[in-house]
Short mmCIF file of C-alpha atoms (C1' of nucleotides) in Angstrom, two decimals:
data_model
loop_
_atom_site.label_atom_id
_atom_site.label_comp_id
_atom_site.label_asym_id
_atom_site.label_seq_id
_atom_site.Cartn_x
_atom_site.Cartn_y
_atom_site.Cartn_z
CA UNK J 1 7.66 -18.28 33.53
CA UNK J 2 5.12 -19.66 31.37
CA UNK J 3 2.94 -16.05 31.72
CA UNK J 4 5.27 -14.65 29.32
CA UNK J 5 4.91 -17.83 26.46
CA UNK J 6 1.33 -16.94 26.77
CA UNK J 7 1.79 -13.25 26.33
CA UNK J 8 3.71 -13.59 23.24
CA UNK J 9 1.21 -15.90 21.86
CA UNK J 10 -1.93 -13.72 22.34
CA UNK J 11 0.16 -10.53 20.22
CA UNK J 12 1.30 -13.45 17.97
CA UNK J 13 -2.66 -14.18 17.44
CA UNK J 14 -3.53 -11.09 17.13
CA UNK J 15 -0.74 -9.73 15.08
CA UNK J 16 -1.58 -13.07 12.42
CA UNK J 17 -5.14 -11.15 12.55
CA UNK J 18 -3.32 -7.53 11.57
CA UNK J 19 -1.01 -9.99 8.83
CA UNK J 20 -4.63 -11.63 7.25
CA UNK J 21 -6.44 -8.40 7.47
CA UNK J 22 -4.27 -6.28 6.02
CA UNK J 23 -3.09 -8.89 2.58
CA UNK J 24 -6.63 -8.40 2.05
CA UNK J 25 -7.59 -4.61 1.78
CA UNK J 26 -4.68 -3.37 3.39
CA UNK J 27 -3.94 -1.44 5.99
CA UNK J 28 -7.63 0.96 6.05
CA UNK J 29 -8.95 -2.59 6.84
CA UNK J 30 -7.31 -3.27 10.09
CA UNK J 31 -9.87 -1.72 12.15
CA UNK J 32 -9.84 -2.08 15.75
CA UNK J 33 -13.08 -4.05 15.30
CA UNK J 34 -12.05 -6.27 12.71
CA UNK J 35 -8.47 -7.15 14.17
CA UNK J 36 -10.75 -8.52 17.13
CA UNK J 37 -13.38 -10.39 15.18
CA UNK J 38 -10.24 -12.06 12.96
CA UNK J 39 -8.51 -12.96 16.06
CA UNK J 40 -11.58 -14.08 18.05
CA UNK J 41 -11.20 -11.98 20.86
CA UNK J 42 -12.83 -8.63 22.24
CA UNK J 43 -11.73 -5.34 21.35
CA UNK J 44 -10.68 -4.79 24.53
CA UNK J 45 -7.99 -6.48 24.47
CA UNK J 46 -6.18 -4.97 21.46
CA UNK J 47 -5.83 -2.75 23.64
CA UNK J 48 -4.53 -4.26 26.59
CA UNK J 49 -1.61 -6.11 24.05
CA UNK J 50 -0.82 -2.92 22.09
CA UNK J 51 -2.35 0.14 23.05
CA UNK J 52 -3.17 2.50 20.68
CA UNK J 53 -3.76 1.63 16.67
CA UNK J 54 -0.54 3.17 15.51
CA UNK J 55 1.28 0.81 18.54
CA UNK J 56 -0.96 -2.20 17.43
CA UNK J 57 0.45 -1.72 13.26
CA UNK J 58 3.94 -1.18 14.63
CA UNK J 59 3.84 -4.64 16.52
CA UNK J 60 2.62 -6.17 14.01
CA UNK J 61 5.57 -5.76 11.78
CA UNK J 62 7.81 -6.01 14.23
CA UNK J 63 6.37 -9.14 15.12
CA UNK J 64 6.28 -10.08 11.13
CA UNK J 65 10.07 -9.27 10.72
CA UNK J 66 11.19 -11.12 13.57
CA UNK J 67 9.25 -14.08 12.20
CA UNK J 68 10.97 -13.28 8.73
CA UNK J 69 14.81 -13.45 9.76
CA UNK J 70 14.05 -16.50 12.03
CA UNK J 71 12.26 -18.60 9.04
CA UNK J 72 15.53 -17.05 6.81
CA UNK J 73 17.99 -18.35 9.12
CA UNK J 74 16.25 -21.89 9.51
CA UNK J 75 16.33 -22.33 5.66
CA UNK J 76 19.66 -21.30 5.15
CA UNK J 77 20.40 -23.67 7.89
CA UNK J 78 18.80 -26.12 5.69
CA UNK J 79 21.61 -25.71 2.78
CA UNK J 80 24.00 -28.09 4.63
CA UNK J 81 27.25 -28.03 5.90
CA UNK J 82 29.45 -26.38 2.80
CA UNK J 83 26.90 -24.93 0.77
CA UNK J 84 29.21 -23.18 -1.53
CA UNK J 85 28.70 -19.22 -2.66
CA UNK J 86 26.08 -20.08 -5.99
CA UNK J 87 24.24 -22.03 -3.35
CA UNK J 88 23.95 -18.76 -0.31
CA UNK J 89 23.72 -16.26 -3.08
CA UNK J 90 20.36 -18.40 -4.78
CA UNK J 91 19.18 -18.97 -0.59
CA UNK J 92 19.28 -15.34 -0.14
CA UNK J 93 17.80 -14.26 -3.61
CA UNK J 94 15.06 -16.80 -3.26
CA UNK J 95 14.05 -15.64 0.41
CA UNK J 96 12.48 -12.86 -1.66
CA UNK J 97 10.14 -14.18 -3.58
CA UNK J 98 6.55 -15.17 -2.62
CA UNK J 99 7.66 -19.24 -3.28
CA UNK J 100 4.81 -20.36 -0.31
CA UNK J 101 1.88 -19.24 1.58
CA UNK J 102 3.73 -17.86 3.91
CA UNK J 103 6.23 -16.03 2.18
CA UNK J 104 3.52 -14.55 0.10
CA UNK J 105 1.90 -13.30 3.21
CA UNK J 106 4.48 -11.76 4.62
CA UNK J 107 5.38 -9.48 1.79
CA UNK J 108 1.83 -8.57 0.60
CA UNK J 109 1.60 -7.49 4.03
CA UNK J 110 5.09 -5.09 3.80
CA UNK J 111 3.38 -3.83 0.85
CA UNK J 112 0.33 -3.11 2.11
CA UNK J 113 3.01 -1.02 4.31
CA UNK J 114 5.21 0.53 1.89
CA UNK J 115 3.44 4.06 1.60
CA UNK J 116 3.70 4.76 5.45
CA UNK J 117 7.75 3.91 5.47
CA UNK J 118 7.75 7.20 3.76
CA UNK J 119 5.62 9.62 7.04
CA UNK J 120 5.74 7.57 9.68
CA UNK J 121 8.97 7.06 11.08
CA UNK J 122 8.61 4.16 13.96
CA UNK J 123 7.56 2.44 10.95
CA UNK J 124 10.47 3.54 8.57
CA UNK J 125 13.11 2.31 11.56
CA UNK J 126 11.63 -1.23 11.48
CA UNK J 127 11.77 -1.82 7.99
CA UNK J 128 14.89 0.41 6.80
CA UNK J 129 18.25 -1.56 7.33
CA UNK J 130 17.01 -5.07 5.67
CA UNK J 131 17.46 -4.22 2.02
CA UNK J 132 21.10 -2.78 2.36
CA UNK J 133 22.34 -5.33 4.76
CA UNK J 134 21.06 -8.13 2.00
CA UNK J 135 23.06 -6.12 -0.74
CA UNK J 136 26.11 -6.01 1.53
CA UNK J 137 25.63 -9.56 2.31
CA UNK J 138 25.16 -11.23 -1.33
CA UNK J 139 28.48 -8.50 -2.88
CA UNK J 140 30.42 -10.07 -0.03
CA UNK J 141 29.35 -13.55 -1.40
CA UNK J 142 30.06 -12.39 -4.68
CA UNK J 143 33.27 -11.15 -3.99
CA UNK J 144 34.43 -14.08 -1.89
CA UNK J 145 33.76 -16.52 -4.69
CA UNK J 146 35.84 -13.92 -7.18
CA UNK J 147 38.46 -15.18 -4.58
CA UNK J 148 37.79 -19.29 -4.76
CA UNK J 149 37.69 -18.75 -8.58
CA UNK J 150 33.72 -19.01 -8.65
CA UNK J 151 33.33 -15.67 -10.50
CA UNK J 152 35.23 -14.04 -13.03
CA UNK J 153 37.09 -11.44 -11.77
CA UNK J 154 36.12 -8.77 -14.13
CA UNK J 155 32.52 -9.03 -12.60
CA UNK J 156 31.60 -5.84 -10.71
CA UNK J 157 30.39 -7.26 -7.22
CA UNK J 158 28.84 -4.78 -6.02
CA UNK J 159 26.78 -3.68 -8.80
CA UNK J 160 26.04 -6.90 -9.37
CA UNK J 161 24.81 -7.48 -6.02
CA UNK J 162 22.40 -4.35 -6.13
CA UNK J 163 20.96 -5.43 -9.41
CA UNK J 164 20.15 -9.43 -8.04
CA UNK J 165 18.57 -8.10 -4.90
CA UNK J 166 16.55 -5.58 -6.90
CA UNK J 167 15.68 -7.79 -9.77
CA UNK J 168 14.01 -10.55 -7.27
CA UNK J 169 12.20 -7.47 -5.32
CA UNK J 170 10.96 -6.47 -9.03
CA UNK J 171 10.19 -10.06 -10.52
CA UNK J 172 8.48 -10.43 -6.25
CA UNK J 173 5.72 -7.65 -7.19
CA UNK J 174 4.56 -9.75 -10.62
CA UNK J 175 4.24 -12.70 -8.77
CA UNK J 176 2.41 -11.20 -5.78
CA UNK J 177 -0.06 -9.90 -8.98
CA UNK J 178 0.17 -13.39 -9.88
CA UNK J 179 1.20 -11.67 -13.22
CA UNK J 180 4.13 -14.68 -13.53
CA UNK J 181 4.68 -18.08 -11.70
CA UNK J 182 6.69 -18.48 -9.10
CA UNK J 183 8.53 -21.13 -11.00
CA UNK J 184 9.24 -18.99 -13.65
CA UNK J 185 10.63 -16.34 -11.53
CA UNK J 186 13.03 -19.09 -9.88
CA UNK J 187 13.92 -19.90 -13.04
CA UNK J 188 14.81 -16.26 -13.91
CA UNK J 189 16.92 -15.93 -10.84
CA UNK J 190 19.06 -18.64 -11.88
CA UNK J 191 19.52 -17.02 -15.52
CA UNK J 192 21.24 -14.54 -14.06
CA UNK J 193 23.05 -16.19 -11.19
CA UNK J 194 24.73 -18.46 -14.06
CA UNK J 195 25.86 -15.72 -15.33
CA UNK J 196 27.36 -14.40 -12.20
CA UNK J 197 28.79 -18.13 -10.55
CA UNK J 198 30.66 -19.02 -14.13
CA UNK J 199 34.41 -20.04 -13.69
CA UNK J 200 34.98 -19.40 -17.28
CA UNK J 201 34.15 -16.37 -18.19
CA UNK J 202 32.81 -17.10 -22.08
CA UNK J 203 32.14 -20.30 -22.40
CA UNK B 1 -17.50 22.52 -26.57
CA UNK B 2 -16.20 24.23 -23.81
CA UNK B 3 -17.77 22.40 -21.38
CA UNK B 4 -16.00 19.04 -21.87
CA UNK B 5 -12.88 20.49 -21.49
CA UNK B 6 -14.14 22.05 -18.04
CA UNK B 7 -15.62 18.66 -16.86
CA UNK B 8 -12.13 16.74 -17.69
CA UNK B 9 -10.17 19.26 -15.77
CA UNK B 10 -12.61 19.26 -12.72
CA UNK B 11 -11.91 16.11 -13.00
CA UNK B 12 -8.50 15.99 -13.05
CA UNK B 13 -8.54 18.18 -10.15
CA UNK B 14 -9.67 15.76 -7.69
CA UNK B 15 -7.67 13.56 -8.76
CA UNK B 16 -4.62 15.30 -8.31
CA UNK B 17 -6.44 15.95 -4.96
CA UNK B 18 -6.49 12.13 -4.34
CA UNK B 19 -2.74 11.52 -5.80
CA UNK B 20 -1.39 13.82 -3.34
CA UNK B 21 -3.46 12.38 -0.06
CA UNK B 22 -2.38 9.15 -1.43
CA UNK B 23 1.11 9.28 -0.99
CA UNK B 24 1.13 10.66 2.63
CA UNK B 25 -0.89 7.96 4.46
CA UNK B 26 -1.85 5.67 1.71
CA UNK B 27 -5.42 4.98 0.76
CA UNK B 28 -7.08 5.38 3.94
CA UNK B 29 -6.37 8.95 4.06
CA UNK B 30 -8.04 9.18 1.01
CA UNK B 31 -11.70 9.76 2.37
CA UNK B 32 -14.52 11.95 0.49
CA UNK B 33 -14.12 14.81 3.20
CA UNK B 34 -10.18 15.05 2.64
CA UNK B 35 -10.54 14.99 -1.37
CA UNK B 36 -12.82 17.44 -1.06
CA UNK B 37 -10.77 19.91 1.54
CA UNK B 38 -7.46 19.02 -0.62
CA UNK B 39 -9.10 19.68 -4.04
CA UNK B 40 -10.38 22.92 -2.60
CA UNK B 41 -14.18 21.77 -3.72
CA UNK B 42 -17.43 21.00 -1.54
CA UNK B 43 -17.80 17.19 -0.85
CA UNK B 44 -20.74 17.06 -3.27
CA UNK B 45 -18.52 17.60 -6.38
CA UNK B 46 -16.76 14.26 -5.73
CA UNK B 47 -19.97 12.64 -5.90
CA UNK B 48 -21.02 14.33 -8.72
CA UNK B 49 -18.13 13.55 -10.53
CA UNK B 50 -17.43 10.21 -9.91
CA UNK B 51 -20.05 9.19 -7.77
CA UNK B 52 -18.83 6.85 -4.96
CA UNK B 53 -15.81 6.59 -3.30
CA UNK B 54 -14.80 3.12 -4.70
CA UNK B 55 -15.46 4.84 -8.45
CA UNK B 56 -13.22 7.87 -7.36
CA UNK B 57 -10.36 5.71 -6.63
CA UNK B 58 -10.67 4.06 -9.77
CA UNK B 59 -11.24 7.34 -11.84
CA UNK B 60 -8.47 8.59 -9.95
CA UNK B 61 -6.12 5.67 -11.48
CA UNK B 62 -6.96 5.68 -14.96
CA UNK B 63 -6.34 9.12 -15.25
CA UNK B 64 -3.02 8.73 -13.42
CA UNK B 65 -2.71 5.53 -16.34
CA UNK B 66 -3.38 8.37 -19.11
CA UNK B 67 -1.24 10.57 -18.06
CA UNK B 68 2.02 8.07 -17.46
CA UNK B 69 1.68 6.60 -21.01
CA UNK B 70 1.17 10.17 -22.74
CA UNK B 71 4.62 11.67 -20.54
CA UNK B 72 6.73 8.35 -21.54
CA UNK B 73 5.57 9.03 -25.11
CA UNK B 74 6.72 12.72 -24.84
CA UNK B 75 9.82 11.69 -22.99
CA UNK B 76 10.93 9.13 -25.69
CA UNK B 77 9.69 11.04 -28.63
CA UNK B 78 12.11 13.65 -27.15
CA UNK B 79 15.32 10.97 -28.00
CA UNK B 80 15.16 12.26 -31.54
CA UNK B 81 15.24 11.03 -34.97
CA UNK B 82 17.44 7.45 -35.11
CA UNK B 83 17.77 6.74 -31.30
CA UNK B 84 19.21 3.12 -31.60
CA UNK B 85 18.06 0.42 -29.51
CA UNK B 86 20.17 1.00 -26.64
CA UNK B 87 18.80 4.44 -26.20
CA UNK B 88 15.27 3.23 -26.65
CA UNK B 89 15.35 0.74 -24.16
CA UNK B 90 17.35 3.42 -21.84
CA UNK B 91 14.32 5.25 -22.06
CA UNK B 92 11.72 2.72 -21.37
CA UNK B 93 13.63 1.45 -18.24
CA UNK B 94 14.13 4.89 -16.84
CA UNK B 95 10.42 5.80 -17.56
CA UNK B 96 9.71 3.14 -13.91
CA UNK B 97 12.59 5.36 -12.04
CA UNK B 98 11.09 8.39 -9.55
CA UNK B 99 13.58 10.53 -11.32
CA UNK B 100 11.44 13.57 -11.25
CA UNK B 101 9.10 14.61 -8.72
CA UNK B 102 6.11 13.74 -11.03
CA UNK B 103 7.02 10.60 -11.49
CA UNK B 104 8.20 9.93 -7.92
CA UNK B 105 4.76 10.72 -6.86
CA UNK B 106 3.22 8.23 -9.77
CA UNK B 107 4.88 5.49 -8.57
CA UNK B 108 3.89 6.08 -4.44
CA UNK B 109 0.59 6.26 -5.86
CA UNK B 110 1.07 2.64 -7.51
CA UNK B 111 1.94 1.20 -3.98
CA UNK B 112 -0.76 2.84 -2.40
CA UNK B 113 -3.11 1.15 -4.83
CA UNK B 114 -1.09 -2.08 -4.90
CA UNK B 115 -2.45 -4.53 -2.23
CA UNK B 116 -6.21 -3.37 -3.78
CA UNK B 117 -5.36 -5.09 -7.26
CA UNK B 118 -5.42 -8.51 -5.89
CA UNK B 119 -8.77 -8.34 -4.42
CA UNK B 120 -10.73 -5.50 -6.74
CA UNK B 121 -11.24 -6.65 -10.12
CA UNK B 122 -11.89 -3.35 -11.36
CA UNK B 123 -8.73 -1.98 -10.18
CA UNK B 124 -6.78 -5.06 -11.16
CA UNK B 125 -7.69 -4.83 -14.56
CA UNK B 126 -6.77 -0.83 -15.07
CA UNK B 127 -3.03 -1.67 -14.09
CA UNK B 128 -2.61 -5.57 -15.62
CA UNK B 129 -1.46 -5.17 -18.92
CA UNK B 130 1.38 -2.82 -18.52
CA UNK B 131 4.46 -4.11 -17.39
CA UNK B 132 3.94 -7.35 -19.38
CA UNK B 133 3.64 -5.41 -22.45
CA UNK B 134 7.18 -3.43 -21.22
CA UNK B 135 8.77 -6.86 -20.79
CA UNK B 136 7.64 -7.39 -24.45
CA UNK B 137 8.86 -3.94 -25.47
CA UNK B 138 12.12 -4.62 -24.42
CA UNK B 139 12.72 -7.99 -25.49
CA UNK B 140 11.61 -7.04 -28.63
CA UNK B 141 14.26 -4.23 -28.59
CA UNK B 142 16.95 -6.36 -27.44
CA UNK B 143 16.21 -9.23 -30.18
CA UNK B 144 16.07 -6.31 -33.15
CA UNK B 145 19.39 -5.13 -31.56
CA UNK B 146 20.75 -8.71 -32.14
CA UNK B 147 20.10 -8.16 -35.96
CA UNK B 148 21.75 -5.58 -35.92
CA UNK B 149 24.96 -6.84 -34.46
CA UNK B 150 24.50 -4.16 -31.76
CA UNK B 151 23.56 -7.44 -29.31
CA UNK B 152 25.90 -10.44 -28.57
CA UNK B 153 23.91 -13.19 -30.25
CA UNK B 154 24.37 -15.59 -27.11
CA UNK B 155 22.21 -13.13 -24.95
CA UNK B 156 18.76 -14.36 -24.07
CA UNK B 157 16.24 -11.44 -25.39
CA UNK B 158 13.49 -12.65 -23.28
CA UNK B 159 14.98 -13.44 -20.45
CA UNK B 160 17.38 -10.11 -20.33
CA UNK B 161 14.03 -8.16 -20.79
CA UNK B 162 12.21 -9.48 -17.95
CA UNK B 163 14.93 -8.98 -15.61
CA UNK B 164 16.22 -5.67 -16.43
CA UNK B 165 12.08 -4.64 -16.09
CA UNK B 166 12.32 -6.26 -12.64
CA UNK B 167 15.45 -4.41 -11.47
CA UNK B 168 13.99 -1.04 -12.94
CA UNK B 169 10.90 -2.04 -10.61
CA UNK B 170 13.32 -3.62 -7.63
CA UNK B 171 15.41 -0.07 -7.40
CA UNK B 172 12.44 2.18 -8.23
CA UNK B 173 11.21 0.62 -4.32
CA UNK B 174 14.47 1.98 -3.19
CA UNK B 175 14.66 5.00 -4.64
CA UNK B 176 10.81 5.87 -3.32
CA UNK B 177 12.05 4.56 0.31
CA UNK B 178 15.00 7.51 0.22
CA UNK B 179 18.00 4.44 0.52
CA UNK B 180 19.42 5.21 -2.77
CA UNK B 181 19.72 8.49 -4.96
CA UNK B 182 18.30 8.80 -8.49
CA UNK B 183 21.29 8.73 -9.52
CA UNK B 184 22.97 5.28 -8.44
CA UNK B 185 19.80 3.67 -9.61
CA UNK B 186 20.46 5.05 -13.10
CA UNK B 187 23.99 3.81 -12.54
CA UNK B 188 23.16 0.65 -12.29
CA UNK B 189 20.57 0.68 -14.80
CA UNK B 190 23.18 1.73 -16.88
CA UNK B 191 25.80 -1.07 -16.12
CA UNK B 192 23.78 -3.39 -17.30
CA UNK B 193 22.41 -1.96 -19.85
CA UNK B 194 26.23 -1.96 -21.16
CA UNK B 195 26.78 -5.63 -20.27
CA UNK B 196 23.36 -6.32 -23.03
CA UNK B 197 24.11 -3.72 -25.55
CA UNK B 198 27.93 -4.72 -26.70
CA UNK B 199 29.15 -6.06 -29.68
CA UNK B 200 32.03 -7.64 -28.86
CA UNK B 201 30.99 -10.31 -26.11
CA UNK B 202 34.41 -10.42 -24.27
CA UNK B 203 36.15 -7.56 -24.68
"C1'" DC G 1 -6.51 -13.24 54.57
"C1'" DT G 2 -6.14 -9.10 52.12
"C1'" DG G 3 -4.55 -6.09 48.69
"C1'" DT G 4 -2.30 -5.67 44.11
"C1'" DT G 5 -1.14 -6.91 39.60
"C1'" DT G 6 -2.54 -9.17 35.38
"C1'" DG G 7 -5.79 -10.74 31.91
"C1'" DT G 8 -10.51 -10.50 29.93
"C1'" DG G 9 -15.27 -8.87 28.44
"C1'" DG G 10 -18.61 -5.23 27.67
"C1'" DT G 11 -20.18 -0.43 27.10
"C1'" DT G 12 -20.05 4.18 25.80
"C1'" DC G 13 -18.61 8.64 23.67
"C1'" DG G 14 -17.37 12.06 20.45
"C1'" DA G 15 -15.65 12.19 15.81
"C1'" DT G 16 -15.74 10.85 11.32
"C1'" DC G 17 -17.09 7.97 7.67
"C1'" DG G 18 -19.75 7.33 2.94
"C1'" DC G 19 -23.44 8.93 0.82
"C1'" DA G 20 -28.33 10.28 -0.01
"C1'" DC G 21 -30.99 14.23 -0.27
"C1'" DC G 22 -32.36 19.22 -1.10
"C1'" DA G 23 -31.63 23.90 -2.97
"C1'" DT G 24 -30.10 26.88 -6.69
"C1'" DA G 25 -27.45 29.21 -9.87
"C1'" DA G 26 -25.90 29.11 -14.89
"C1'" DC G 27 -26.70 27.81 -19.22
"C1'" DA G 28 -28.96 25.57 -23.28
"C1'" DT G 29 -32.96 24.58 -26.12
"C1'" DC G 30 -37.06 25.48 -27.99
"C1'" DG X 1 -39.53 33.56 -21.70
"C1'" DA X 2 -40.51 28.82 -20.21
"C1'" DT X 3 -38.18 24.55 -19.38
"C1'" DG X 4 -34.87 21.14 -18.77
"C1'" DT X 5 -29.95 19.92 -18.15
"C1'" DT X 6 -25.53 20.77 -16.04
"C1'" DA X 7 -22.69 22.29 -12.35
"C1'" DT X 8 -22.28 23.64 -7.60
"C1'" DG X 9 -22.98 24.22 -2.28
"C1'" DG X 10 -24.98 22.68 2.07
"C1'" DT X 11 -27.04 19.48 5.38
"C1'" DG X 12 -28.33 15.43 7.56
"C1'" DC X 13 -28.46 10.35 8.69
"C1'" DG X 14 -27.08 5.82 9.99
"C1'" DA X 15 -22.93 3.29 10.56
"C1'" DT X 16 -18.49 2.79 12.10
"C1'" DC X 17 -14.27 4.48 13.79
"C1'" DG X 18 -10.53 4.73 17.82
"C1'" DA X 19 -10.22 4.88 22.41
"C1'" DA X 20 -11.49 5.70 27.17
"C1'" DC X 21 -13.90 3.67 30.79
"C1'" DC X 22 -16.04 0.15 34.10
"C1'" DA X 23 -16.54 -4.53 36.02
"C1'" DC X 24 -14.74 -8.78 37.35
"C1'" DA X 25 -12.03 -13.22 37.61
"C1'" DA X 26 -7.68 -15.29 38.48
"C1'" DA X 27 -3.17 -15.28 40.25
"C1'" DC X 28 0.13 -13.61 43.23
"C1'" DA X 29 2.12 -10.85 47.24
"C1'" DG X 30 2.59 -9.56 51.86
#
DNA sequence: CTGTTTGTGGTTCGATCGCACCATAACATC
DNA sequence: GATGTTATGGTGCGATCGAACCACAAACAG
């Protein structure tokens, strides 16, 4: 059924429109209007794709997120066969941070976002589970390499597993301000991961 | 002069007017009409206040700016008379936490703002400066905690600064978002603020 | 061949936007 | 007491907003 490649690519055209419009000027500048002029096509058709405004921002990040887990996936993929915990754990982390174009993109357009997670809540169901389910994920890691003899065993995996995700989110928003380099964020990640992935515990 | 001290809190006012319309809905809610119904004042005030809209949302910022440096100095000045650098930088971290109400609402009104400082100069330059200089704070307290033996001396200051600022940042996202409680985020602030400050490495 | 669904453009309407403009108290200065 | 400055309310205008509506081409169904 080629009709339905075709009607995934117009919303994907027009929801790259919503993505470009909104990293500039956020959201108060994805006007119905505009949306159409960055896409190239009429107004009418916003419509016909999403319906109402509200619908339109809704697919958009739906769209966005789906886009998000698939590019995740692909570069984890990329690791190789036995990647080893350090190696997921640094993967994971480094899916945060703003490292390319795209990646930039995608979460200058979650922040142009953030404040309607808090009222709206189609839009708080889209974007909720993510953050915990990375927490969970990289504390399993953790943990499992406390069990090959990765990590010392007096490391808390859990805590330390809230504290990496939220340290790459926080050193994410200087970058985005282009307040710090994205090297130099990397590089900051893997300060603390050594610490983490360290057989002996002091060295 | 009584009248300055009228002007400033007309001032303030609106602003508060705009803080609040701010976090529910996010900048595009924050239109001359709605300031002016929310502040309880006619729409011509705004104007003659801060003139237009683009200077009200900037007005509306710096004062928010004043007011966060002159609570944090309150709030640490409140530590008393030989606080010790681990309750210093305690302070300074938990100053980025929504742990009140007042400061929950700050920090929604940072992400409102945030997409704008990449593209208005104005704007950017009103909220640049600050979290470098708490990076620097912090290192700074970390390295004179070294001299003091209160600080392993195999602890990175600068790089143990910018992180903990980043998780303090990374958590304060969660908190906002309702997935975590005030509370755990202190927790965690907390475990590793005990992994920095010790003075035996490996105890 | 005819009727229906699907995709597209254009137009229009009522509401709201930012903001310029006008009027007028209250107060200060001389 | 005249005059100018400061502080306030109201009103109107052109532009733009979201969204409903109309027209029509292409594909598909029976």
């Amino acid at each position: 059924m080629p009709r339905q490649v075709d009607h995934d690519q117009r919303r994907r055209q027009i929801a790259e429109a919503v993505w470009r419009l909104a990293t500039r000027g956020g959201l108060e500048d994805v006007t119905l209007r505009q949306v159409a002029a960055e896409a190239g096509v009429s107004a009418r058709l916003l419509q016909y794709y999403f319906g109402t405004r509200e619908q339109l921002l809704l697919g958009a990040l739906e769209i966005l997120n789906d886009d998000a887990e698939q590019r995740a996936r692909e570069r984890l993929a990329m690791l190789g066969d036995a990647p080893g915990m350090h190696a997921i754990v640094r993967g994971v982390l480094l899916e945060l941070l703003p490292l390319d174009e795209e990646r930039r993109n995608r979460h200058l357009v979650y922040a142009a976002y953030f404040v309607r997670f808090l009222t709206d809540p189609a839009l708080a169901k889209v974007a909720h589970d993510a953050p915990r389910a990375l927490e969970n994920l990289v504390a399993d890691l953790i943990a499992r390499g406390q069990e090959l003899d990765q990590v010392p065993q007096d490391i808390n995996a859990a805590a330390e597993a809230v504290f990496l995700v939220a340290g790459a989110e926080g050193v994410q928003s200087s970058v985005l301000l282009r307040q710090r380099s994205a090297e130099d964020a990397v590089a900051m990640i893997d300060h603390q991961l050594a610490r983490v992935f360290t057989t002996t515990n002091c060295e």
